[in-house]
């Protein structure tokens, strides 16, 4: 690879790392900031958090295809820099927001402009060869894992000096990265390879119609949807749960989220490569979904703080299921239609980020508010565990039907 491509990849990696770390910075202190702005308790704050996530996810769902298509017309560089600038503006709004309404303004801006991962993926494809493309795409996973180790820990420590300090630091990182990229990041998409912008191709709903082309994967896609929905029991509620159940502060939440990041990185970056080739896709799906189900159930009934750290292990081991399930789904589709399939799946899964936070945060609020008939902060985890169990049952039925039909879907994930 040319030196310029290596330098560009280094910047893209740094961009993604800063993006994820910036998100991780604010997670430990978001509950406290929302409580301050609404002058309410953690139960009510969790509901507002779900609505904020809903606003961000809706904007991202609607505008990610638009930004992706704009990058095909104008190039990756301006869209990527615009996205970084949008995140910086979002964090500024969050840093100085006098009311909860200003948080919505910031989150909406971030949702509209937040195409950094999409555009960065296209950039990596532009500067890679067929030989090293998979290796280069692996940088995305590495950046995500490292960002979620570094960000929450630092955010938790900074939160001790004020709930808004991590947002200011995240804003500074995003704007500094955008400024640096303005001077050093080259364009990866040549003018010869650009195309005109078409609104019909920038329509996220059009992606769903593509799935009708593959009738054999409906149940397996349903499994993925349930897995993503169930995961929001953790993603949308963790800090609220630990505050309500164990009285954790920002530092403890930051450390716990960092532990999550480390375990996810170990499973996704190492364990899958060892386990999947040995046991195959089908067993990976069953075992992984089983670990997810057990992990969420254990979270729900954890009685002491140390248990949460111990129970992270089975939950994160569940991560072997996702790649195996995606590999099985990909096996139904010919090689020249894989891109179309993955694009449709991405659009469909993004919808779970709209529904999941609302369901899980409102479940938490329902069982933690003063008037709750049963006070049970672990209710979202229990709901998530049931969804994972249903996903396992659906997967078993779908894969058993394949066996009856004489179809082998047990080859290892790539």
PDB file of C-alpha atoms in Angstrom, residues 71-288:
ATOM      1  CA  UNK A  71     -20.307  11.304  -0.521  1.00  0.00           C
ATOM      2  CA  UNK A  72     -20.677   9.458  -3.841  1.00  0.00           C
ATOM      3  CA  UNK A  73     -21.296  12.786  -5.573  1.00  0.00           C
ATOM      4  CA  UNK A  74     -18.946  15.174  -3.762  1.00  0.00           C
ATOM      5  CA  UNK A  75     -16.347  12.778  -2.331  1.00  0.00           C
ATOM      6  CA  UNK A  76     -15.672  11.282   1.101  1.00  0.00           C
ATOM      7  CA  UNK A  77     -13.508  14.083   2.495  1.00  0.00           C
ATOM      8  CA  UNK A  78     -16.108  16.909   2.753  1.00  0.00           C
ATOM      9  CA  UNK A  79     -18.803  14.608   4.158  1.00  0.00           C
ATOM     10  CA  UNK A  80     -16.455  13.115   6.753  1.00  0.00           C
ATOM     11  CA  UNK A  81     -15.266  16.551   7.884  1.00  0.00           C
ATOM     12  CA  UNK A  82     -18.873  17.787   7.981  1.00  0.00           C
ATOM     13  CA  UNK A  83     -19.778  14.823  10.177  1.00  0.00           C
ATOM     14  CA  UNK A  84     -16.946  15.554  12.612  1.00  0.00           C
ATOM     15  CA  UNK A  85     -17.999  19.195  12.758  1.00  0.00           C
ATOM     16  CA  UNK A  86     -21.580  18.114  13.494  1.00  0.00           C
ATOM     17  CA  UNK A  87     -20.462  15.986  16.430  1.00  0.00           C
ATOM     18  CA  UNK A  88     -18.444  18.910  17.778  1.00  0.00           C
ATOM     19  CA  UNK A  89     -21.463  21.229  17.572  1.00  0.00           C
ATOM     20  CA  UNK A  90     -23.614  18.568  19.258  1.00  0.00           C
ATOM     21  CA  UNK A  91     -21.232  18.280  22.208  1.00  0.00           C
ATOM     22  CA  UNK A  92     -21.115  22.088  22.525  1.00  0.00           C
ATOM     23  CA  UNK A  93     -24.914  22.180  22.814  1.00  0.00           C
ATOM     24  CA  UNK A  94     -24.748  19.431  25.431  1.00  0.00           C
ATOM     25  CA  UNK A  95     -21.988  21.260  27.320  1.00  0.00           C
ATOM     26  CA  UNK A  96     -23.896  24.515  27.728  1.00  0.00           C
ATOM     27  CA  UNK A  97     -27.547  23.425  27.453  1.00  0.00           C
ATOM     28  CA  UNK A  98     -29.682  25.486  29.881  1.00  0.00           C
ATOM     29  CA  UNK A  99     -32.778  23.320  29.316  1.00  0.00           C
ATOM     30  CA  UNK A 100     -33.582  19.781  28.162  1.00  0.00           C
ATOM     31  CA  UNK A 101     -34.754  21.222  24.838  1.00  0.00           C
ATOM     32  CA  UNK A 102     -31.200  22.209  23.933  1.00  0.00           C
ATOM     33  CA  UNK A 103     -30.113  18.597  24.362  1.00  0.00           C
ATOM     34  CA  UNK A 104     -32.604  17.670  21.665  1.00  0.00           C
ATOM     35  CA  UNK A 105     -31.171  20.327  19.334  1.00  0.00           C
ATOM     36  CA  UNK A 106     -27.695  18.884  19.794  1.00  0.00           C
ATOM     37  CA  UNK A 107     -28.796  15.267  19.353  1.00  0.00           C
ATOM     38  CA  UNK A 108     -30.776  16.105  16.201  1.00  0.00           C
ATOM     39  CA  UNK A 109     -27.762  17.878  14.691  1.00  0.00           C
ATOM     40  CA  UNK A 110     -25.568  14.865  15.504  1.00  0.00           C
ATOM     41  CA  UNK A 111     -28.132  12.495  13.983  1.00  0.00           C
ATOM     42  CA  UNK A 112     -28.301  14.455  10.734  1.00  0.00           C
ATOM     43  CA  UNK A 113     -24.550  14.822  10.328  1.00  0.00           C
ATOM     44  CA  UNK A 114     -23.481  11.614  12.076  1.00  0.00           C
ATOM     45  CA  UNK A 115     -22.308   9.631   9.082  1.00  0.00           C
ATOM     46  CA  UNK A 116     -18.700   9.227  10.165  1.00  0.00           C
ATOM     47  CA  UNK A 117     -18.755   5.418  10.319  1.00  0.00           C
ATOM     48  CA  UNK A 118     -20.612   5.109   7.014  1.00  0.00           C
ATOM     49  CA  UNK A 119     -18.303   7.522   5.201  1.00  0.00           C
ATOM     50  CA  UNK A 120     -15.190   6.126   6.871  1.00  0.00           C
ATOM     51  CA  UNK A 121     -16.158   2.640   5.664  1.00  0.00           C
ATOM     52  CA  UNK A 122     -16.512   3.964   2.118  1.00  0.00           C
ATOM     53  CA  UNK A 123     -13.142   5.720   2.450  1.00  0.00           C
ATOM     54  CA  UNK A 124     -11.483   2.469   3.552  1.00  0.00           C
ATOM     55  CA  UNK A 125     -12.993   0.660   0.556  1.00  0.00           C
ATOM     56  CA  UNK A 126     -11.655   3.383  -1.751  1.00  0.00           C
ATOM     57  CA  UNK A 127      -8.041   3.143  -0.579  1.00  0.00           C
ATOM     58  CA  UNK A 128      -7.881  -0.647  -0.126  1.00  0.00           C
ATOM     59  CA  UNK A 129      -7.060  -3.449  -2.497  1.00  0.00           C
ATOM     60  CA  UNK A 130      -8.938  -6.728  -2.718  1.00  0.00           C
ATOM     61  CA  UNK A 131      -6.091  -8.382  -0.817  1.00  0.00           C
ATOM     62  CA  UNK A 132      -6.082  -6.088   2.225  1.00  0.00           C
ATOM     63  CA  UNK A 133      -9.682  -4.838   2.289  1.00  0.00           C
ATOM     64  CA  UNK A 134     -10.836  -7.208   5.039  1.00  0.00           C
ATOM     65  CA  UNK A 135      -7.793  -6.376   7.158  1.00  0.00           C
ATOM     66  CA  UNK A 136      -8.404  -2.660   6.739  1.00  0.00           C
ATOM     67  CA  UNK A 137     -12.086  -2.968   7.613  1.00  0.00           C
ATOM     68  CA  UNK A 138     -10.948  -4.638  10.836  1.00  0.00           C
ATOM     69  CA  UNK A 139      -9.703  -1.214  11.932  1.00  0.00           C
ATOM     70  CA  UNK A 140     -13.336  -0.233  12.537  1.00  0.00           C
ATOM     71  CA  UNK A 141     -13.814  -2.944  15.152  1.00  0.00           C
ATOM     72  CA  UNK A 142     -10.484  -2.166  16.799  1.00  0.00           C
ATOM     73  CA  UNK A 143     -11.325   1.544  17.000  1.00  0.00           C
ATOM     74  CA  UNK A 144     -14.730   0.774  18.484  1.00  0.00           C
ATOM     75  CA  UNK A 145     -13.287  -1.519  21.151  1.00  0.00           C
ATOM     76  CA  UNK A 146     -10.470   0.820  22.150  1.00  0.00           C
ATOM     77  CA  UNK A 147     -12.772   3.846  22.149  1.00  0.00           C
ATOM     78  CA  UNK A 148     -15.152   2.155  24.555  1.00  0.00           C
ATOM     79  CA  UNK A 149     -12.291   1.244  26.847  1.00  0.00           C
ATOM     80  CA  UNK A 150     -10.728   4.709  26.911  1.00  0.00           C
ATOM     81  CA  UNK A 151     -13.789   6.991  26.687  1.00  0.00           C
ATOM     82  CA  UNK A 152     -15.984   5.809  29.585  1.00  0.00           C
ATOM     83  CA  UNK A 153     -13.067   5.553  32.018  1.00  0.00           C
ATOM     84  CA  UNK A 154     -11.869   9.087  31.267  1.00  0.00           C
ATOM     85  CA  UNK A 155     -15.459  10.365  31.208  1.00  0.00           C
ATOM     86  CA  UNK A 156     -16.129   8.872  34.614  1.00  0.00           C
ATOM     87  CA  UNK A 157     -13.027  10.518  36.068  1.00  0.00           C
ATOM     88  CA  UNK A 158     -13.764  13.904  34.468  1.00  0.00           C
ATOM     89  CA  UNK A 159     -17.349  13.716  35.699  1.00  0.00           C
ATOM     90  CA  UNK A 160     -16.094  14.170  39.238  1.00  0.00           C
ATOM     91  CA  UNK A 161     -15.287  17.787  38.316  1.00  0.00           C
ATOM     92  CA  UNK A 162     -18.751  18.514  36.915  1.00  0.00           C
ATOM     93  CA  UNK A 163     -21.363  16.823  34.739  1.00  0.00           C
ATOM     94  CA  UNK A 164     -20.566  19.066  31.763  1.00  0.00           C
ATOM     95  CA  UNK A 165     -16.783  18.699  31.696  1.00  0.00           C
ATOM     96  CA  UNK A 166     -16.761  15.447  29.657  1.00  0.00           C
ATOM     97  CA  UNK A 167     -18.995  17.076  27.029  1.00  0.00           C
ATOM     98  CA  UNK A 168     -16.559  19.985  26.691  1.00  0.00           C
ATOM     99  CA  UNK A 169     -13.644  17.587  26.261  1.00  0.00           C
ATOM    100  CA  UNK A 170     -15.595  15.551  23.679  1.00  0.00           C
ATOM    101  CA  UNK A 171     -16.402  18.768  21.759  1.00  0.00           C
ATOM    102  CA  UNK A 172     -12.751  19.774  21.776  1.00  0.00           C
ATOM    103  CA  UNK A 173     -11.649  16.364  20.483  1.00  0.00           C
ATOM    104  CA  UNK A 174     -14.181  16.355  17.632  1.00  0.00           C
ATOM    105  CA  UNK A 175     -13.425  19.908  16.508  1.00  0.00           C
ATOM    106  CA  UNK A 176      -9.670  19.337  16.764  1.00  0.00           C
ATOM    107  CA  UNK A 177     -10.005  16.194  14.668  1.00  0.00           C
ATOM    108  CA  UNK A 178     -12.060  18.059  12.052  1.00  0.00           C
ATOM    109  CA  UNK A 179      -9.448  20.829  11.907  1.00  0.00           C
ATOM    110  CA  UNK A 180      -6.597  18.332  11.597  1.00  0.00           C
ATOM    111  CA  UNK A 181      -8.425  16.451   8.856  1.00  0.00           C
ATOM    112  CA  UNK A 182      -9.075  19.666   6.930  1.00  0.00           C
ATOM    113  CA  UNK A 183      -5.322  20.117   6.482  1.00  0.00           C
ATOM    114  CA  UNK A 184      -4.080  16.532   6.097  1.00  0.00           C
ATOM    115  CA  UNK A 185      -6.876  14.253   4.827  1.00  0.00           C
ATOM    116  CA  UNK A 186      -6.760  13.646   1.047  1.00  0.00           C
ATOM    117  CA  UNK A 187      -9.792  12.788  -1.042  1.00  0.00           C
ATOM    118  CA  UNK A 188     -10.154   9.061  -1.732  1.00  0.00           C
ATOM    119  CA  UNK A 189     -12.858   9.067  -4.429  1.00  0.00           C
ATOM    120  CA  UNK A 190     -11.659  10.175  -7.850  1.00  0.00           C
ATOM    121  CA  UNK A 191     -13.951  12.345  -9.957  1.00  0.00           C
ATOM    122  CA  UNK A 192     -14.157   9.553 -12.525  1.00  0.00           C
ATOM    123  CA  UNK A 193     -15.819   7.291  -9.961  1.00  0.00           C
ATOM    124  CA  UNK A 194     -18.424   9.782  -8.740  1.00  0.00           C
ATOM    125  CA  UNK A 195     -22.089   9.726  -9.686  1.00  0.00           C
ATOM    126  CA  UNK A 196     -25.074  12.037  -9.637  1.00  0.00           C
ATOM    127  CA  UNK A 197     -27.145  12.335  -6.471  1.00  0.00           C
ATOM    128  CA  UNK A 198     -30.547  10.614  -6.734  1.00  0.00           C
ATOM    129  CA  UNK A 199     -33.196  10.967  -4.037  1.00  0.00           C
ATOM    130  CA  UNK A 200     -34.719   7.580  -4.841  1.00  0.00           C
ATOM    131  CA  UNK A 201     -31.376   5.942  -3.980  1.00  0.00           C
ATOM    132  CA  UNK A 202     -31.112   7.964  -0.769  1.00  0.00           C
ATOM    133  CA  UNK A 203     -34.427   6.628   0.562  1.00  0.00           C
ATOM    134  CA  UNK A 204     -33.916   4.385   3.644  1.00  0.00           C
ATOM    135  CA  UNK A 205     -37.301   2.715   3.214  1.00  0.00           C
ATOM    136  CA  UNK A 206     -36.318   1.426  -0.197  1.00  0.00           C
ATOM    137  CA  UNK A 207     -33.808  -0.880   1.481  1.00  0.00           C
ATOM    138  CA  UNK A 208     -36.577  -2.947   3.071  1.00  0.00           C
ATOM    139  CA  UNK A 209     -38.046  -3.941  -0.279  1.00  0.00           C
ATOM    140  CA  UNK A 210     -34.727  -5.580  -1.176  1.00  0.00           C
ATOM    141  CA  UNK A 211     -35.143  -8.177   1.571  1.00  0.00           C
ATOM    142  CA  UNK A 212     -38.144  -9.656  -0.260  1.00  0.00           C
ATOM    143  CA  UNK A 213     -35.670 -11.023  -2.791  1.00  0.00           C
ATOM    144  CA  UNK A 214     -34.393 -13.500  -0.192  1.00  0.00           C
ATOM    145  CA  UNK A 215     -37.438 -15.402   1.174  1.00  0.00           C
ATOM    146  CA  UNK A 216     -35.366 -17.923   3.120  1.00  0.00           C
ATOM    147  CA  UNK A 217     -33.879 -15.463   5.591  1.00  0.00           C
ATOM    148  CA  UNK A 218     -36.979 -13.899   7.158  1.00  0.00           C
ATOM    149  CA  UNK A 219     -36.856 -15.831  10.435  1.00  0.00           C
ATOM    150  CA  UNK A 220     -33.099 -15.365  10.824  1.00  0.00           C
ATOM    151  CA  UNK A 221     -33.446 -11.617  10.280  1.00  0.00           C
ATOM    152  CA  UNK A 222     -36.136 -11.708  12.957  1.00  0.00           C
ATOM    153  CA  UNK A 223     -33.552 -13.278  15.278  1.00  0.00           C
ATOM    154  CA  UNK A 224     -31.125 -10.431  14.616  1.00  0.00           C
ATOM    155  CA  UNK A 225     -33.832  -7.849  15.291  1.00  0.00           C
ATOM    156  CA  UNK A 226     -34.624  -9.455  18.657  1.00  0.00           C
ATOM    157  CA  UNK A 227     -30.919  -9.568  19.562  1.00  0.00           C
ATOM    158  CA  UNK A 228     -30.467  -5.883  18.784  1.00  0.00           C
ATOM    159  CA  UNK A 229     -33.612  -4.931  20.688  1.00  0.00           C
ATOM    160  CA  UNK A 230     -32.561  -6.996  23.708  1.00  0.00           C
ATOM    161  CA  UNK A 231     -29.093  -5.421  23.701  1.00  0.00           C
ATOM    162  CA  UNK A 232     -30.673  -2.037  24.430  1.00  0.00           C
ATOM    163  CA  UNK A 233     -31.487  -3.326  27.904  1.00  0.00           C
ATOM    164  CA  UNK A 234     -27.778  -2.764  28.523  1.00  0.00           C
ATOM    165  CA  UNK A 235     -26.948  -0.009  26.046  1.00  0.00           C
ATOM    166  CA  UNK A 236     -29.798   2.318  27.051  1.00  0.00           C
ATOM    167  CA  UNK A 237     -30.133   1.525  30.750  1.00  0.00           C
ATOM    168  CA  UNK A 238     -26.795   0.529  32.240  1.00  0.00           C
ATOM    169  CA  UNK A 239     -25.867   3.793  33.964  1.00  0.00           C
ATOM    170  CA  UNK A 240     -29.424   4.433  35.141  1.00  0.00           C
ATOM    171  CA  UNK A 241     -29.669   0.913  36.564  1.00  0.00           C
ATOM    172  CA  UNK A 242     -26.366   1.103  38.431  1.00  0.00           C
ATOM    173  CA  UNK A 243     -27.284   4.479  39.936  1.00  0.00           C
ATOM    174  CA  UNK A 244     -30.734   3.330  41.044  1.00  0.00           C
ATOM    175  CA  UNK A 245     -29.716  -0.147  42.241  1.00  0.00           C
ATOM    176  CA  UNK A 246     -26.233   0.380  43.704  1.00  0.00           C
ATOM    177  CA  UNK A 247     -25.721   4.152  43.903  1.00  0.00           C
ATOM    178  CA  UNK A 248     -22.727   4.141  41.561  1.00  0.00           C
ATOM    179  CA  UNK A 249     -21.086   7.446  40.676  1.00  0.00           C
ATOM    180  CA  UNK A 250     -19.596   8.582  37.372  1.00  0.00           C
ATOM    181  CA  UNK A 251     -16.227   6.975  38.078  1.00  0.00           C
ATOM    182  CA  UNK A 252     -17.688   3.536  38.776  1.00  0.00           C
ATOM    183  CA  UNK A 253     -19.904   3.728  35.706  1.00  0.00           C
ATOM    184  CA  UNK A 254     -16.921   4.749  33.591  1.00  0.00           C
ATOM    185  CA  UNK A 255     -14.860   1.826  34.868  1.00  0.00           C
ATOM    186  CA  UNK A 256     -17.704  -0.627  34.243  1.00  0.00           C
ATOM    187  CA  UNK A 257     -18.248   0.600  30.680  1.00  0.00           C
ATOM    188  CA  UNK A 258     -14.514   0.349  30.087  1.00  0.00           C
ATOM    189  CA  UNK A 259     -14.655  -3.255  31.303  1.00  0.00           C
ATOM    190  CA  UNK A 260     -17.462  -3.900  28.821  1.00  0.00           C
ATOM    191  CA  UNK A 261     -15.332  -2.432  26.035  1.00  0.00           C
ATOM    192  CA  UNK A 262     -12.369  -4.622  26.947  1.00  0.00           C
ATOM    193  CA  UNK A 263     -14.440  -7.819  27.035  1.00  0.00           C
ATOM    194  CA  UNK A 264     -16.174  -7.002  23.755  1.00  0.00           C
ATOM    195  CA  UNK A 265     -12.822  -6.326  22.107  1.00  0.00           C
ATOM    196  CA  UNK A 266     -11.427  -9.648  23.365  1.00  0.00           C
ATOM    197  CA  UNK A 267     -14.438 -11.635  22.161  1.00  0.00           C
ATOM    198  CA  UNK A 268     -14.880  -9.869  18.814  1.00  0.00           C
ATOM    199  CA  UNK A 269     -11.177  -9.540  18.065  1.00  0.00           C
ATOM    200  CA  UNK A 270      -9.888 -12.866  19.345  1.00  0.00           C
ATOM    201  CA  UNK A 271     -12.248 -15.490  20.701  1.00  0.00           C
ATOM    202  CA  UNK A 272     -14.497 -15.667  17.631  1.00  0.00           C
ATOM    203  CA  UNK A 273     -11.513 -16.484  15.407  1.00  0.00           C
ATOM    204  CA  UNK A 274     -10.722 -19.479  17.614  1.00  0.00           C
ATOM    205  CA  UNK A 275     -14.181 -20.776  18.536  1.00  0.00           C
ATOM    206  CA  UNK A 276     -16.159 -20.430  15.305  1.00  0.00           C
ATOM    207  CA  UNK A 277     -13.847 -22.501  13.060  1.00  0.00           C
ATOM    208  CA  UNK A 278     -13.977 -25.315  15.618  1.00  0.00           C
ATOM    209  CA  UNK A 279     -17.702 -25.536  16.366  1.00  0.00           C
ATOM    210  CA  UNK A 280     -19.272 -23.954  13.270  1.00  0.00           C
ATOM    211  CA  UNK A 281     -21.987 -21.374  12.782  1.00  0.00           C
ATOM    212  CA  UNK A 282     -25.008 -23.228  14.117  1.00  0.00           C
ATOM    213  CA  UNK A 283     -23.501 -24.120  17.491  1.00  0.00           C
ATOM    214  CA  UNK A 284     -22.005 -20.621  17.746  1.00  0.00           C
ATOM    215  CA  UNK A 285     -25.496 -19.166  17.370  1.00  0.00           C
ATOM    216  CA  UNK A 286     -27.055 -21.428  20.014  1.00  0.00           C
ATOM    217  CA  UNK A 287     -24.215 -21.056  22.523  1.00  0.00           C
ATOM    218  CA  UNK A 288     -23.904 -17.311  21.995  1.00  0.00           C
TER     219      UNK A 288
END
